[in-house]
C-alpha cells in the first residue's frame, strides 16, 4: 500500500512539474487594448541568458484570424510567443508582420513558418535580410551561443508593403505603412483601426536609446508625419506602451541634439572619432544603453551629414 501511495505521489509531482514547465514556456504578455497583446522586451543587449528577448513583440486577434507583429530574438522566444497565442485563441495565424529586419525582431520567425502563414514586410526587407542575414547569424552565434541560435533562419516576407496596405483579420482592419529610410531602410508601422493602437517598431524608442541604422535626416524629417497617425497609444520597438503622440518627445530631442552636435563638429572640421566621443553627450543621463549605442549613432550621423 505504501508503495502504491509513493508511486501516486510521484505521478502527482511529475504532472505538476510538467504543467509548470508548460506554463513557463508561455511568453508573458499584457492585453494593452481589446485583442492587442504585447510582450515588453528587456532593455538590454541580446545575450544567451535572455534568449535575445529585448524587443517588444505581440499579436492582434480578429474575429477570424491572428496577426503576429515581430517574432523576437530567438526561435525559443518565438515558440513562447506562439504558446501565448494558443493559450488565448485557436484561430489561424494568418500573418507574421515584421516592422524591420533587425535580429531582435526577426530571429523568432521560424516558430511561425508553415500552415499557410504569410510573412509581411517593407519592400526593402528581402534585400536587407539577404545582405545582412549571414552576418547577423554569424555575429549573434558568437554573442549568444550556438544553442540560442538553434533553428534561427531568415524568412523573407512574401507580401511586400510599398506605401500603404490593409489587412483584414475579420472585423478588424490593420493598416500597414512603409516609411523612407529612418531608423533603418525597411521600417514598417502597423495601425489597428479598431483600438487606435500603433505598433511603431523601432521608429519609436522609450527609455532605450534610439538606434540609428538608416538616416538621421530621414528620421527627423518623418517624425512630424508619424505624429499625425490617429493613434491613442503606441507600442514602441523598445520601452513601455505609451500615449500618442507624446511618446515621440524624448526621441525627437535626442535625434535633434545628435544632429546639431554632429553638424557643429563637421563645420569645425573635427574628425569622426571626436563625434563618436562627444556628440549628444548631454543626453547620457536620459537613456539606458547610451554607451552601447551612442558612439555608433554619432558615427552613422557624421557619415551622412558630412556629405550634405
Short mmCIF file of C-alpha atoms in Angstrom, two decimals:
data_model
loop_
_atom_site.label_atom_id
_atom_site.label_comp_id
_atom_site.label_asym_id
_atom_site.label_seq_id
_atom_site.Cartn_x
_atom_site.Cartn_y
_atom_site.Cartn_z
CA UNK A 1 0.00 0.00 0.00
CA UNK A 2 2.82 2.35 0.92
CA UNK A 3 4.46 1.58 -2.41
CA UNK A 4 1.24 2.47 -4.24
CA UNK A 5 0.96 5.75 -2.36
CA UNK A 6 4.56 6.67 -3.18
CA UNK A 7 4.03 5.94 -6.88
CA UNK A 8 0.87 8.05 -6.84
CA UNK A 9 2.75 10.86 -5.13
CA UNK A 10 5.49 10.70 -7.76
CA UNK A 11 2.90 10.84 -10.54
CA UNK A 12 1.31 13.91 -8.97
CA UNK A 13 4.71 15.59 -8.63
CA UNK A 14 5.56 14.72 -12.24
CA UNK A 15 2.23 16.05 -13.54
CA UNK A 16 2.62 19.24 -11.53
CA UNK A 17 6.18 19.71 -12.81
CA UNK A 18 5.10 19.10 -16.41
CA UNK A 19 2.27 21.62 -16.09
CA UNK A 20 4.64 24.18 -14.58
CA UNK A 21 7.10 23.70 -17.45
CA UNK A 22 4.31 24.15 -20.00
CA UNK A 23 3.21 27.35 -18.29
CA UNK A 24 6.78 28.63 -18.20
CA UNK A 25 7.02 28.15 -21.94
CA UNK A 26 4.30 30.75 -22.50
CA UNK A 27 5.76 34.22 -23.07
CA UNK A 28 4.28 36.75 -20.62
CA UNK A 29 2.04 39.21 -22.45
CA UNK A 30 -0.27 42.04 -21.45
CA UNK A 31 -3.55 42.95 -23.16
CA UNK A 32 -2.95 46.67 -23.73
CA UNK A 33 -6.23 47.14 -25.64
CA UNK A 34 -9.02 44.67 -26.54
CA UNK A 35 -7.43 41.91 -28.61
CA UNK A 36 -3.95 43.54 -28.59
CA UNK A 37 -1.31 41.60 -26.67
CA UNK A 38 2.28 42.74 -26.08
CA UNK A 39 5.39 41.31 -24.52
CA UNK A 40 7.70 44.12 -23.40
CA UNK A 41 11.30 43.18 -24.08
CA UNK A 42 14.19 43.76 -21.72
CA UNK A 43 16.17 46.96 -22.05
CA UNK A 44 19.40 45.07 -22.57
CA UNK A 45 21.76 43.73 -25.19
CA UNK A 46 20.88 40.38 -26.73
CA UNK A 47 22.55 37.51 -24.86
CA UNK A 48 22.18 33.77 -24.50
CA UNK A 49 20.87 34.29 -20.98
CA UNK A 50 17.96 36.49 -22.08
CA UNK A 51 17.33 34.50 -25.30
CA UNK A 52 17.51 37.73 -27.29
CA UNK A 53 14.19 38.86 -25.77
CA UNK A 54 14.95 42.58 -25.91
CA UNK A 55 12.33 43.90 -28.35
CA UNK A 56 8.61 44.47 -27.89
CA UNK A 57 6.66 41.84 -29.79
CA UNK A 58 2.99 40.94 -29.84
CA UNK A 59 -0.13 39.80 -31.62
CA UNK A 60 -3.58 41.00 -32.64
CA UNK A 61 -6.67 38.77 -32.57
CA UNK A 62 -9.51 39.41 -35.01
CA UNK A 63 -12.79 37.57 -35.42
CA UNK A 64 -11.34 35.09 -37.90
CA UNK A 65 -7.54 35.27 -37.68
CA UNK A 66 -4.44 36.43 -35.83
CA UNK A 67 -1.54 38.67 -36.87
CA UNK A 68 1.84 38.49 -35.14
CA UNK A 69 3.91 41.67 -35.01
CA UNK A 70 7.61 40.76 -34.80
CA UNK A 71 8.81 37.39 -33.53
CA UNK A 72 11.64 38.04 -31.07
CA UNK A 73 15.35 37.40 -30.82
CA UNK A 74 15.42 33.59 -30.93
CA UNK A 75 13.29 30.68 -32.10
CA UNK A 76 12.79 29.85 -28.42
CA UNK A 77 11.22 33.28 -27.85
CA UNK A 78 9.09 32.85 -30.97
CA UNK A 79 7.87 29.48 -29.69
CA UNK A 80 6.96 31.02 -26.34
CA UNK A 81 5.05 33.77 -28.16
CA UNK A 82 3.23 31.08 -30.12
CA UNK A 83 2.34 29.35 -26.84
CA UNK A 84 0.94 32.65 -25.52
CA UNK A 85 -1.23 32.96 -28.63
CA UNK A 86 -2.51 29.41 -28.37
CA UNK A 87 -3.36 29.95 -24.70
CA UNK A 88 -5.81 32.64 -25.84
CA UNK A 89 -7.15 31.55 -29.22
CA UNK A 90 -7.15 28.67 -31.70
CA UNK A 91 -7.76 31.00 -34.66
CA UNK A 92 -5.26 30.65 -37.50
CA UNK A 93 -2.20 32.87 -37.56
CA UNK A 94 -2.70 34.43 -40.96
CA UNK A 95 0.13 36.99 -40.94
CA UNK A 96 3.54 37.49 -39.38
CA UNK A 97 4.42 41.15 -39.81
CA UNK A 98 7.99 42.36 -39.49
CA UNK A 99 8.41 46.01 -38.52
CA UNK A 100 12.02 45.81 -39.81
CA UNK A 101 14.85 43.35 -40.17
CA UNK A 102 16.97 43.58 -37.01
CA UNK A 103 17.71 40.29 -35.20
CA UNK A 104 15.78 41.05 -32.01
CA UNK A 105 12.63 41.39 -34.14
CA UNK A 106 13.04 38.59 -36.72
CA UNK A 107 15.11 35.75 -35.26
CA UNK A 108 11.98 34.02 -33.95
CA UNK A 109 10.33 33.77 -37.36
CA UNK A 110 10.88 30.02 -37.83
CA UNK A 111 8.45 29.34 -34.97
CA UNK A 112 5.63 30.56 -37.25
CA UNK A 113 6.68 29.12 -40.62
CA UNK A 114 4.15 26.86 -42.34
CA UNK A 115 0.40 26.33 -42.01
CA UNK A 116 -0.30 28.98 -44.63
CA UNK A 117 1.05 31.88 -42.56
CA UNK A 118 2.14 34.77 -44.76
CA UNK A 119 5.16 36.85 -43.81
CA UNK A 120 4.77 40.59 -44.42
CA UNK A 121 7.37 43.34 -44.56
CA UNK A 122 8.67 46.53 -46.14
CA UNK A 123 9.53 46.29 -49.82
CA UNK A 124 13.22 46.69 -48.90
CA UNK A 125 13.21 43.94 -46.30
CA UNK A 126 14.01 40.93 -48.55
CA UNK A 127 17.12 42.70 -49.83
CA UNK A 128 18.15 43.72 -46.30
CA UNK A 129 17.76 40.18 -44.96
CA UNK A 130 19.67 38.70 -47.90
CA UNK A 131 22.51 41.19 -47.49
CA UNK A 132 22.81 41.13 -43.70
CA UNK A 133 21.34 37.79 -42.70
CA UNK A 134 24.57 35.75 -42.88
CA UNK A 135 26.42 38.42 -40.90
CA UNK A 136 23.71 38.57 -38.24
CA UNK A 137 23.66 34.79 -37.85
CA UNK A 138 27.44 34.56 -37.54
CA UNK A 139 27.77 37.53 -35.19
CA UNK A 140 24.98 36.50 -32.84
CA UNK A 141 26.06 32.88 -32.82
CA UNK A 142 29.28 34.16 -31.27
CA UNK A 143 27.48 36.62 -28.96
CA UNK A 144 24.60 34.42 -27.79
CA UNK A 145 25.98 30.93 -28.28
CA UNK A 146 25.11 28.09 -30.61
CA UNK A 147 22.18 26.88 -28.51
CA UNK A 148 20.42 30.27 -28.60
CA UNK A 149 20.69 30.39 -32.39
CA UNK A 150 19.36 26.88 -32.82
CA UNK A 151 16.77 26.85 -35.60
CA UNK A 152 17.14 30.54 -36.45
CA UNK A 153 16.79 31.28 -40.15
CA UNK A 154 15.93 34.33 -42.16
CA UNK A 155 12.42 34.06 -43.55
CA UNK A 156 11.88 36.83 -46.10
CA UNK A 157 8.42 38.34 -46.48
CA UNK A 158 6.34 37.33 -49.48
CA UNK A 159 3.76 40.10 -49.03
CA UNK A 160 5.60 43.39 -49.51
CA UNK A 161 4.43 46.83 -48.44
CA UNK A 162 5.28 49.75 -50.70
CA UNK A 163 3.19 52.62 -49.40
CA UNK A 164 0.07 51.50 -47.51
CA UNK A 165 -1.91 48.26 -47.44
CA UNK A 166 -4.77 46.98 -45.29
CA UNK A 167 -5.08 43.51 -43.78
CA UNK A 168 -8.41 42.13 -42.53
CA UNK A 169 -8.39 39.77 -39.53
CA UNK A 170 -12.18 39.58 -39.51
CA UNK A 171 -13.96 42.78 -38.47
CA UNK A 172 -10.51 44.10 -37.60
CA UNK A 173 -8.56 46.14 -40.14
CA UNK A 174 -4.82 46.71 -39.82
CA UNK A 175 -3.19 49.50 -41.83
CA UNK A 176 0.44 48.80 -42.67
CA UNK A 177 2.66 51.61 -43.89
CA UNK A 178 6.21 51.56 -45.20
CA UNK A 179 8.47 54.51 -44.43
CA UNK A 180 11.54 56.07 -46.08
CA UNK A 181 14.94 55.41 -44.53
CA UNK A 182 14.92 56.44 -40.86
CA UNK A 183 15.80 54.02 -38.06
CA UNK A 184 16.59 51.58 -40.89
CA UNK A 185 15.78 51.49 -44.59
CA UNK A 186 12.95 48.98 -44.08
CA UNK A 187 10.73 50.39 -41.31
CA UNK A 188 7.04 49.47 -41.23
CA UNK A 189 4.24 50.52 -38.88
CA UNK A 190 1.06 48.61 -38.04
CA UNK A 191 -2.07 50.54 -37.02
CA UNK A 192 -5.11 48.79 -35.56
CA UNK A 193 -8.07 50.92 -36.56
CA UNK A 194 -10.44 49.33 -34.03
CA UNK A 195 -8.46 50.29 -30.90
CA UNK A 196 -6.36 53.14 -32.34
CA UNK A 197 -3.20 51.24 -31.36
CA UNK A 198 0.06 51.78 -33.25
CA UNK A 199 2.84 49.20 -33.42
CA UNK A 200 5.68 51.58 -34.33
CA UNK A 201 8.59 49.15 -34.32
CA UNK A 202 11.92 50.88 -33.89
CA UNK A 203 10.66 54.14 -35.31
CA UNK A 204 9.88 54.85 -31.64
CA UNK A 205 12.13 54.22 -28.63
CA UNK A 206 11.31 54.98 -24.99
CA UNK A 207 13.93 54.62 -22.25
CA UNK A 208 16.21 52.61 -24.56
CA UNK A 209 18.43 54.99 -26.54
CA UNK A 210 17.31 55.25 -30.18
CA UNK A 211 19.45 53.17 -32.53
CA UNK A 212 20.36 54.73 -35.88
CA UNK A 213 20.92 52.30 -38.74
CA UNK A 214 19.41 54.32 -41.57
CA UNK A 215 19.22 58.10 -41.99
CA UNK A 216 19.14 60.71 -39.24
CA UNK A 217 17.81 63.29 -41.70
CA UNK A 218 15.14 60.84 -42.79
CA UNK A 219 14.17 60.02 -39.22
CA UNK A 220 13.90 63.66 -38.18
CA UNK A 221 12.11 64.50 -41.40
CA UNK A 222 9.34 61.97 -40.88
CA UNK A 223 8.62 62.45 -37.16
CA UNK A 224 6.01 65.15 -37.77
CA UNK A 225 4.23 62.95 -40.31
CA UNK A 226 4.45 59.95 -38.00
CA UNK A 227 2.88 62.05 -35.23
CA UNK A 228 -0.22 62.66 -37.37
CA UNK A 229 -1.24 58.99 -37.30
CA UNK A 230 -4.57 58.90 -35.42
CA UNK A 231 -3.41 56.59 -32.64
CA UNK A 232 -4.29 56.81 -28.96
CA UNK A 233 -1.43 54.61 -27.79
CA UNK A 234 1.86 53.41 -29.21
CA UNK A 235 3.73 50.16 -28.78
CA UNK A 236 7.34 51.22 -29.37
CA UNK A 237 10.03 48.85 -30.55
CA UNK A 238 11.61 49.22 -27.11
CA UNK A 239 10.09 50.64 -23.94
CA UNK A 240 6.65 50.85 -22.35
CA UNK A 241 3.33 51.24 -24.15
CA UNK A 242 2.61 54.98 -24.05
CA UNK A 243 0.21 57.71 -25.06
CA UNK A 244 0.43 59.07 -28.58
CA UNK A 245 1.94 61.29 -29.91
CA UNK A 246 3.58 62.45 -26.67
CA UNK A 247 5.79 59.38 -26.76
CA UNK A 248 7.85 61.00 -29.54
CA UNK A 249 9.13 63.92 -27.46
CA UNK A 250 12.24 62.35 -25.89
CA UNK A 251 13.32 60.65 -29.09
CA UNK A 252 12.88 63.86 -31.08
CA UNK A 253 15.06 65.77 -28.60
CA UNK A 254 17.80 63.13 -28.74
CA UNK A 255 17.91 63.00 -32.53
CA UNK A 256 17.86 66.79 -32.84
CA UNK A 257 20.68 67.08 -30.31
CA UNK A 258 22.71 64.41 -32.06
CA UNK A 259 22.25 66.04 -35.47
CA UNK A 260 23.07 69.55 -34.17
CA UNK A 261 26.21 68.39 -32.37
CA UNK A 262 27.43 66.45 -35.39
CA UNK A 263 26.80 69.40 -37.73
CA UNK A 264 28.86 71.67 -35.47
CA UNK A 265 31.69 69.17 -35.43
CA UNK A 266 31.59 68.73 -39.22
CA UNK A 267 31.64 72.53 -39.67
CA UNK A 268 34.67 72.73 -37.37
CA UNK A 269 36.49 70.07 -39.36
CA UNK A 270 36.61 67.71 -36.40
CA UNK A 271 37.30 64.04 -37.17
CA UNK A 272 34.66 61.36 -36.92
CA UNK A 273 36.30 59.98 -33.78
CA UNK A 274 35.55 63.22 -31.92
CA UNK A 275 31.92 62.96 -32.96
CA UNK A 276 31.79 59.41 -31.65
CA UNK A 277 33.20 60.53 -28.30
CA UNK A 278 31.28 63.77 -27.74
CA UNK A 279 28.12 64.14 -29.86
CA UNK A 280 24.88 64.13 -27.83
CA UNK A 281 26.84 63.66 -24.59
CA UNK A 282 24.27 65.85 -22.81
CA UNK A 283 21.71 63.09 -23.41
CA UNK A 284 23.63 60.40 -21.49
CA UNK A 285 21.63 60.63 -18.22
CA UNK A 286 18.32 60.32 -20.04
CA UNK A 287 18.82 56.98 -21.80
CA UNK A 288 19.59 53.38 -20.97
CA UNK A 289 22.32 51.66 -23.04
CA UNK A 290 23.70 55.08 -24.02
CA UNK A 291 27.32 53.92 -24.00
CA UNK A 292 26.46 50.86 -26.06
CA UNK A 293 24.90 52.75 -28.97
CA UNK A 294 25.52 56.49 -28.98
CA UNK A 295 29.02 56.39 -30.48
CA UNK A 296 27.74 54.25 -33.34
CA UNK A 297 24.78 56.60 -33.83
CA UNK A 298 27.14 59.58 -33.97
CA UNK A 299 29.40 57.83 -36.48
CA UNK A 300 26.44 56.97 -38.72
CA UNK A 301 25.12 60.54 -38.49
CA UNK A 302 28.55 62.02 -39.17
CA UNK A 303 28.98 59.93 -42.33
CA UNK A 304 25.65 61.22 -43.62
CA UNK A 305 25.89 64.85 -42.55
CA UNK A 306 29.41 65.48 -43.85
CA UNK A 307 28.03 64.96 -47.38
CA UNK A 308 25.16 67.43 -47.02
#
